[in-house]
């Protein structure tokens, strides 16, 4: 059975894929749907949703289009989530592979580094990192990845420990391949599938962390994000609750869709292992 069919047999994975596909399509089409700066003043302030055809979701305190901000905010959330997950998986996979394959003192040293990073909660680490440096999108991505790479590292190490004694690894040693080449070319690709399944959880966590940083005013001030939109609506929560509710619902949909997609990936990989 192909990987696509295995994934299609997971209802939660299909639902998550549809949600993420919709969000990704909206994010990619943001410059077409709402060209120009979404932070510009577009109309009168605090227009309620569904009362003006020009502003279907209303405007905020400064007269900015909420729908335009929501669509452009999807780009920021997906960029941060996917980029942070890629960096975290890359760092964690390499560290975990080297630790598991080398063993001994190298394994001990690398895993103590992992422990040191894992002691500090990821959000606090990101908060401290962004507070010290100038808030920007690359800094936020790196800050979130620094708190998320330990999970992939531990999972990759566990997979490598079960792989390194297999016949094809022994054959690579016999023909004289360098240990580092064996670890990165032969072992790492076979240890990646479970780590990639974990990446969905990292994406969801990264989206939430970015929203929390933006809510606290530590996001990139030059772009619109769902966290900054929620923070903007906090001042008029009683008179215009939609300013916080609408981006909050978008955030919930993104996180739920990502988790469901991750469940589908996990089910697909587990079925593949059962058939192998």
mmCIF file of C-alpha atoms in Angstrom:
data_model
loop_
_atom_site.group_PDB
_atom_site.id
_atom_site.type_symbol
_atom_site.label_atom_id
_atom_site.label_comp_id
_atom_site.label_asym_id
_atom_site.label_seq_id
_atom_site.Cartn_x
_atom_site.Cartn_y
_atom_site.Cartn_z
ATOM 1 C CA UNK A 1 0.000 0.000 0.000
ATOM 2 C CA UNK A 2 1.388 3.379 -0.962
ATOM 3 C CA UNK A 3 2.158 6.063 1.611
ATOM 4 C CA UNK A 4 -0.655 8.239 0.239
ATOM 5 C CA UNK A 5 -3.220 5.477 0.712
ATOM 6 C CA UNK A 6 -2.003 4.790 4.234
ATOM 7 C CA UNK A 7 -2.361 8.473 5.055
ATOM 8 C CA UNK A 8 -5.842 8.619 3.468
ATOM 9 C CA UNK A 9 -7.007 5.867 5.830
ATOM 10 C CA UNK A 10 -6.462 8.242 8.754
ATOM 11 C CA UNK A 11 -9.565 10.517 9.013
ATOM 12 C CA UNK A 12 -7.882 12.933 11.406
ATOM 13 C CA UNK A 13 -4.900 13.222 9.086
ATOM 14 C CA UNK A 14 -7.126 14.050 6.124
ATOM 15 C CA UNK A 15 -9.011 16.692 8.123
ATOM 16 C CA UNK A 16 -5.734 18.213 9.277
ATOM 17 C CA UNK A 17 -4.377 18.196 5.735
ATOM 18 C CA UNK A 18 -7.487 20.008 4.439
ATOM 19 C CA UNK A 19 -7.197 22.653 7.170
ATOM 20 C CA UNK A 20 -3.490 23.220 6.531
ATOM 21 C CA UNK A 21 -3.969 23.233 2.756
ATOM 22 C CA UNK A 22 -6.633 25.916 3.117
ATOM 23 C CA UNK A 23 -4.421 28.021 5.387
ATOM 24 C CA UNK A 24 -1.421 27.596 3.088
ATOM 25 C CA UNK A 25 -3.488 28.612 0.054
ATOM 26 C CA UNK A 26 -4.769 31.705 1.846
ATOM 27 C CA UNK A 27 -1.241 32.593 2.965
ATOM 28 C CA UNK A 28 0.214 32.206 -0.532
ATOM 29 C CA UNK A 29 -2.571 34.296 -2.065
ATOM 30 C CA UNK A 30 -2.340 37.047 0.586
ATOM 31 C CA UNK A 31 -0.521 39.554 -1.714
ATOM 32 C CA UNK A 32 -3.140 38.930 -4.410
ATOM 33 C CA UNK A 33 -6.205 39.006 -2.171
ATOM 34 C CA UNK A 34 -5.043 42.013 -0.146
ATOM 35 C CA UNK A 35 -2.223 43.849 -1.926
ATOM 36 C CA UNK A 36 -0.353 46.561 -0.094
ATOM 37 C CA UNK A 37 0.494 46.969 3.557
ATOM 38 C CA UNK A 38 -2.045 45.247 5.851
ATOM 39 C CA UNK A 39 -1.014 47.662 8.613
ATOM 40 C CA UNK A 40 -2.218 50.720 6.706
ATOM 41 C CA UNK A 41 -5.373 52.569 7.736
ATOM 42 C CA UNK A 42 -8.118 51.448 5.346
ATOM 43 C CA UNK A 43 -11.335 52.878 6.773
ATOM 44 C CA UNK A 44 -13.180 54.136 9.824
ATOM 45 C CA UNK A 45 -12.174 52.623 13.171
ATOM 46 C CA UNK A 46 -14.071 49.818 14.894
ATOM 47 C CA UNK A 47 -16.449 48.862 12.092
ATOM 48 C CA UNK A 48 -18.234 45.710 13.359
ATOM 49 C CA UNK A 49 -17.989 42.508 11.296
ATOM 50 C CA UNK A 50 -20.551 41.834 8.554
ATOM 51 C CA UNK A 51 -21.822 45.421 8.482
ATOM 52 C CA UNK A 52 -19.699 46.846 5.653
ATOM 53 C CA UNK A 53 -19.073 44.841 2.439
ATOM 54 C CA UNK A 54 -15.703 46.555 2.068
ATOM 55 C CA UNK A 55 -14.589 45.154 5.447
ATOM 56 C CA UNK A 56 -16.261 41.747 5.968
ATOM 57 C CA UNK A 57 -14.599 41.206 9.351
ATOM 58 C CA UNK A 58 -14.587 44.864 10.373
ATOM 59 C CA UNK A 59 -11.746 47.173 11.297
ATOM 60 C CA UNK A 60 -9.634 47.679 14.409
ATOM 61 C CA UNK A 61 -9.118 50.761 16.586
ATOM 62 C CA UNK A 62 -6.973 52.438 13.929
ATOM 63 C CA UNK A 63 -9.202 51.545 10.985
ATOM 64 C CA UNK A 64 -7.105 48.676 9.671
ATOM 65 C CA UNK A 65 -8.836 45.857 7.802
ATOM 66 C CA UNK A 66 -9.150 42.831 10.108
ATOM 67 C CA UNK A 67 -9.544 40.361 7.230
ATOM 68 C CA UNK A 68 -6.398 41.676 5.527
ATOM 69 C CA UNK A 69 -4.494 41.335 8.782
ATOM 70 C CA UNK A 70 -5.869 37.826 9.302
ATOM 71 C CA UNK A 71 -4.785 36.675 5.844
ATOM 72 C CA UNK A 72 -1.324 38.238 6.061
ATOM 73 C CA UNK A 73 -0.993 36.943 9.613
ATOM 74 C CA UNK A 74 -1.435 33.411 8.262
ATOM 75 C CA UNK A 75 1.759 33.894 6.239
ATOM 76 C CA UNK A 76 3.730 34.935 9.300
ATOM 77 C CA UNK A 77 2.431 32.047 11.412
ATOM 78 C CA UNK A 78 3.122 29.395 8.765
ATOM 79 C CA UNK A 79 6.555 30.811 7.922
ATOM 80 C CA UNK A 80 7.593 30.839 11.574
ATOM 81 C CA UNK A 81 6.113 27.413 12.291
ATOM 82 C CA UNK A 82 7.598 25.623 9.287
ATOM 83 C CA UNK A 83 10.982 27.377 9.415
ATOM 84 C CA UNK A 84 11.395 26.804 13.161
ATOM 85 C CA UNK A 85 10.475 23.134 12.734
ATOM 86 C CA UNK A 86 12.979 22.713 9.891
ATOM 87 C CA UNK A 87 15.799 24.282 11.930
ATOM 88 C CA UNK A 88 14.888 22.267 15.037
ATOM 89 C CA UNK A 89 14.655 18.982 13.115
ATOM 90 C CA UNK A 90 17.932 19.677 11.280
ATOM 91 C CA UNK A 91 19.873 20.476 14.453
ATOM 92 C CA UNK A 92 18.233 17.738 16.510
ATOM 93 C CA UNK A 93 18.647 15.032 13.859
ATOM 94 C CA UNK A 94 22.335 15.750 13.360
ATOM 95 C CA UNK A 95 23.094 15.934 17.096
ATOM 96 C CA UNK A 96 21.043 12.820 17.866
ATOM 97 C CA UNK A 97 22.601 10.858 15.012
ATOM 98 C CA UNK A 98 26.147 11.752 16.022
ATOM 99 C CA UNK A 99 25.450 10.948 19.678
ATOM 100 C CA UNK A 100 23.804 7.610 18.960
ATOM 101 C CA UNK A 101 26.302 6.477 16.343
ATOM 102 C CA UNK A 102 29.490 7.569 18.129
ATOM 103 C CA UNK A 103 28.530 6.459 21.634
ATOM 104 C CA UNK A 104 30.946 6.773 24.555
ATOM 105 C CA UNK A 105 32.171 10.207 25.608
ATOM 106 C CA UNK A 106 30.749 11.944 22.527
ATOM 107 C CA UNK A 107 27.309 10.561 23.301
ATOM 108 C CA UNK A 108 27.575 11.631 26.935
ATOM 109 C CA UNK A 109 28.759 15.136 26.072
ATOM 110 C CA UNK A 110 26.102 15.764 23.429
ATOM 111 C CA UNK A 111 23.282 14.412 25.581
ATOM 112 C CA UNK A 112 24.334 16.596 28.509
ATOM 113 C CA UNK A 113 24.007 19.573 26.159
ATOM 114 C CA UNK A 114 20.543 18.316 25.250
ATOM 115 C CA UNK A 115 19.689 18.033 28.956
ATOM 116 C CA UNK A 116 20.895 21.583 29.573
ATOM 117 C CA UNK A 117 18.598 22.967 26.890
ATOM 118 C CA UNK A 118 15.699 20.739 27.952
ATOM 119 C CA UNK A 119 15.784 21.973 31.537
ATOM 120 C CA UNK A 120 14.720 25.466 30.443
ATOM 121 C CA UNK A 121 11.122 25.689 29.117
ATOM 122 C CA UNK A 122 11.105 26.468 25.406
ATOM 123 C CA UNK A 123 8.972 29.581 25.759
ATOM 124 C CA UNK A 124 11.216 31.076 28.455
ATOM 125 C CA UNK A 125 14.284 30.372 26.332
ATOM 126 C CA UNK A 126 12.667 32.046 23.317
ATOM 127 C CA UNK A 127 11.526 34.961 25.480
ATOM 128 C CA UNK A 128 15.020 35.543 26.824
ATOM 129 C CA UNK A 129 16.655 35.177 23.413
ATOM 130 C CA UNK A 130 14.312 37.636 21.698
ATOM 131 C CA UNK A 131 14.507 40.069 24.614
ATOM 132 C CA UNK A 132 18.289 40.271 24.330
ATOM 133 C CA UNK A 133 18.372 40.632 20.543
ATOM 134 C CA UNK A 134 16.387 42.904 18.252
ATOM 135 C CA UNK A 135 12.984 41.282 17.553
ATOM 136 C CA UNK A 136 12.714 40.216 13.922
ATOM 137 C CA UNK A 137 11.313 37.249 12.034
ATOM 138 C CA UNK A 138 14.668 35.371 11.708
ATOM 139 C CA UNK A 139 15.441 35.973 15.389
ATOM 140 C CA UNK A 140 12.021 34.683 16.429
ATOM 141 C CA UNK A 141 12.472 31.572 14.257
ATOM 142 C CA UNK A 142 15.914 30.863 15.724
ATOM 143 C CA UNK A 143 14.684 31.499 19.271
ATOM 144 C CA UNK A 144 11.825 29.022 18.895
ATOM 145 C CA UNK A 145 14.087 26.417 17.252
ATOM 146 C CA UNK A 146 16.566 26.638 20.143
ATOM 147 C CA UNK A 147 13.858 25.474 22.493
ATOM 148 C CA UNK A 148 12.486 22.757 20.208
ATOM 149 C CA UNK A 149 15.496 20.818 18.863
ATOM 150 C CA UNK A 150 15.968 18.608 21.939
ATOM 151 C CA UNK A 151 12.936 16.408 21.157
ATOM 152 C CA UNK A 152 14.166 15.493 17.657
ATOM 153 C CA UNK A 153 17.656 14.945 19.079
ATOM 154 C CA UNK A 154 16.488 12.379 21.619
ATOM 155 C CA UNK A 155 14.213 10.619 19.136
ATOM 156 C CA UNK A 156 16.934 10.497 16.460
ATOM 157 C CA UNK A 157 19.411 9.092 18.977
ATOM 158 C CA UNK A 158 16.980 6.355 20.000
ATOM 159 C CA UNK A 159 16.423 5.392 16.355
ATOM 160 C CA UNK A 160 20.150 5.405 15.594
ATOM 161 C CA UNK A 161 20.867 3.113 18.552
ATOM 162 C CA UNK A 162 18.590 0.512 16.953
ATOM 163 C CA UNK A 163 19.968 1.045 13.447
ATOM 164 C CA UNK A 164 23.723 1.262 13.894
ATOM 165 C CA UNK A 165 24.240 -2.498 14.276
ATOM 166 C CA UNK A 166 22.286 -3.509 11.169
ATOM 167 C CA UNK A 167 23.891 -5.363 8.278
ATOM 168 C CA UNK A 168 24.090 -2.453 5.827
ATOM 169 C CA UNK A 169 25.908 -0.344 8.425
ATOM 170 C CA UNK A 170 28.391 -3.155 9.031
ATOM 171 C CA UNK A 171 28.856 -3.476 5.269
ATOM 172 C CA UNK A 172 29.623 0.250 5.001
ATOM 173 C CA UNK A 173 32.272 -0.138 7.709
ATOM 174 C CA UNK A 174 33.824 -3.118 5.918
ATOM 175 C CA UNK A 175 34.215 -1.257 2.608
ATOM 176 C CA UNK A 176 36.048 1.530 4.445
ATOM 177 C CA UNK A 177 33.527 4.364 4.593
ATOM 178 C CA UNK A 178 34.357 7.123 7.076
ATOM 179 C CA UNK A 179 32.287 6.878 10.300
ATOM 180 C CA UNK A 180 30.910 10.399 9.812
ATOM 181 C CA UNK A 181 29.889 9.523 6.252
ATOM 182 C CA UNK A 182 28.172 6.364 7.471
ATOM 183 C CA UNK A 183 26.307 8.291 10.161
ATOM 184 C CA UNK A 184 25.063 11.051 7.850
ATOM 185 C CA UNK A 185 24.548 9.127 4.598
ATOM 186 C CA UNK A 186 23.495 5.656 5.728
ATOM 187 C CA UNK A 187 22.066 5.963 9.243
ATOM 188 C CA UNK A 188 20.467 9.411 9.386
ATOM 189 C CA UNK A 189 18.050 8.965 6.430
ATOM 190 C CA UNK A 190 16.669 5.775 8.021
ATOM 191 C CA UNK A 191 16.244 7.468 11.408
ATOM 192 C CA UNK A 192 14.352 10.459 10.005
ATOM 193 C CA UNK A 193 10.734 9.194 9.541
ATOM 194 C CA UNK A 194 9.770 9.224 13.261
ATOM 195 C CA UNK A 195 11.498 12.591 13.652
ATOM 196 C CA UNK A 196 9.547 14.014 10.730
ATOM 197 C CA UNK A 197 6.308 12.854 12.359
ATOM 198 C CA UNK A 198 7.336 14.833 15.445
ATOM 199 C CA UNK A 199 7.804 17.950 13.296
ATOM 200 C CA UNK A 200 4.030 18.528 13.190
ATOM 201 C CA UNK A 201 4.023 18.972 16.962
ATOM 202 C CA UNK A 202 6.974 21.362 16.666
ATOM 203 C CA UNK A 203 5.147 23.438 14.044
ATOM 204 C CA UNK A 204 2.079 23.734 16.280
ATOM 205 C CA UNK A 205 4.212 24.701 19.266
ATOM 206 C CA UNK A 206 6.133 27.227 17.182
ATOM 207 C CA UNK A 207 2.916 28.882 15.992
ATOM 208 C CA UNK A 208 1.719 29.219 19.577
ATOM 209 C CA UNK A 209 5.084 30.506 20.797
ATOM 210 C CA UNK A 210 5.258 33.110 18.030
ATOM 211 C CA UNK A 211 1.737 34.269 18.877
ATOM 212 C CA UNK A 212 2.656 34.544 22.560
ATOM 213 C CA UNK A 213 5.812 36.547 21.776
ATOM 214 C CA UNK A 214 3.865 38.878 19.486
ATOM 215 C CA UNK A 215 1.173 39.245 22.144
ATOM 216 C CA UNK A 216 3.869 40.422 24.561
ATOM 217 C CA UNK A 217 5.235 42.861 21.993
ATOM 218 C CA UNK A 218 8.341 40.803 21.208
ATOM 219 C CA UNK A 219 7.450 39.833 17.659
ATOM 220 C CA UNK A 220 8.586 41.505 14.453
ATOM 221 C CA UNK A 221 6.972 44.988 14.575
ATOM 222 C CA UNK A 222 7.085 45.336 10.793
ATOM 223 C CA UNK A 223 4.653 42.507 10.030
ATOM 224 C CA UNK A 224 1.137 41.691 11.162
ATOM 225 C CA UNK A 225 0.744 38.523 13.238
ATOM 226 C CA UNK A 226 -2.191 36.868 14.931
ATOM 227 C CA UNK A 227 -0.587 37.404 18.328
ATOM 228 C CA UNK A 228 -0.245 41.153 17.749
ATOM 229 C CA UNK A 229 -3.854 41.286 16.530
ATOM 230 C CA UNK A 230 -5.042 39.584 19.731
ATOM 231 C CA UNK A 231 -2.978 42.025 21.772
ATOM 232 C CA UNK A 232 -4.422 44.955 19.813
ATOM 233 C CA UNK A 233 -7.971 43.825 20.616
ATOM 234 C CA UNK A 234 -7.209 43.439 24.303
ATOM 235 C CA UNK A 235 -7.672 47.183 24.928
ATOM 236 C CA UNK A 236 -11.261 47.108 23.611
ATOM 237 C CA UNK A 237 -12.163 43.571 24.617
ATOM 238 C CA UNK A 238 -15.540 44.543 26.065
ATOM 239 C CA UNK A 239 -16.695 46.855 23.277
ATOM 240 C CA UNK A 240 -15.130 45.017 20.304
ATOM 241 C CA UNK A 241 -14.331 41.426 21.340
ATOM 242 C CA UNK A 242 -14.166 40.307 17.704
ATOM 243 C CA UNK A 243 -10.727 41.910 17.388
ATOM 244 C CA UNK A 244 -9.294 39.200 19.651
ATOM 245 C CA UNK A 245 -11.750 36.389 18.959
ATOM 246 C CA UNK A 246 -11.226 36.264 15.174
ATOM 247 C CA UNK A 247 -7.403 35.868 15.193
ATOM 248 C CA UNK A 248 -7.758 33.586 18.224
ATOM 249 C CA UNK A 249 -10.018 31.246 16.256
ATOM 250 C CA UNK A 250 -7.551 31.277 13.349
ATOM 251 C CA UNK A 251 -4.782 30.340 15.768
ATOM 252 C CA UNK A 252 -6.848 27.482 17.200
ATOM 253 C CA UNK A 253 -7.689 26.184 13.712
ATOM 254 C CA UNK A 254 -4.014 26.213 12.709
ATOM 255 C CA UNK A 255 -2.839 24.371 15.816
ATOM 256 C CA UNK A 256 -5.654 21.797 15.665
ATOM 257 C CA UNK A 257 -5.062 21.226 11.941
ATOM 258 C CA UNK A 258 -1.342 20.744 12.528
ATOM 259 C CA UNK A 259 -1.887 18.244 15.337
ATOM 260 C CA UNK A 260 -4.411 16.276 13.273
ATOM 261 C CA UNK A 261 -2.011 16.223 10.328
ATOM 262 C CA UNK A 262 0.692 14.954 12.668
ATOM 263 C CA UNK A 263 -1.622 12.159 13.841
ATOM 264 C CA UNK A 264 -2.087 11.149 10.208
ATOM 265 C CA UNK A 265 1.672 11.078 9.650
ATOM 266 C CA UNK A 266 2.191 8.975 12.763
ATOM 267 C CA UNK A 267 -0.486 6.489 11.682
ATOM 268 C CA UNK A 268 1.026 6.281 8.198
ATOM 269 C CA UNK A 269 4.521 5.598 9.548
ATOM 270 C CA UNK A 270 3.320 3.030 12.068
ATOM 271 C CA UNK A 271 1.464 1.136 9.355
ATOM 272 C CA UNK A 272 4.544 1.213 7.153
ATOM 273 C CA UNK A 273 6.605 -0.301 9.968
ATOM 274 C CA UNK A 274 3.985 -3.013 10.468
ATOM 275 C CA UNK A 275 4.098 -3.927 6.769
ATOM 276 C CA UNK A 276 7.904 -3.840 6.555
#
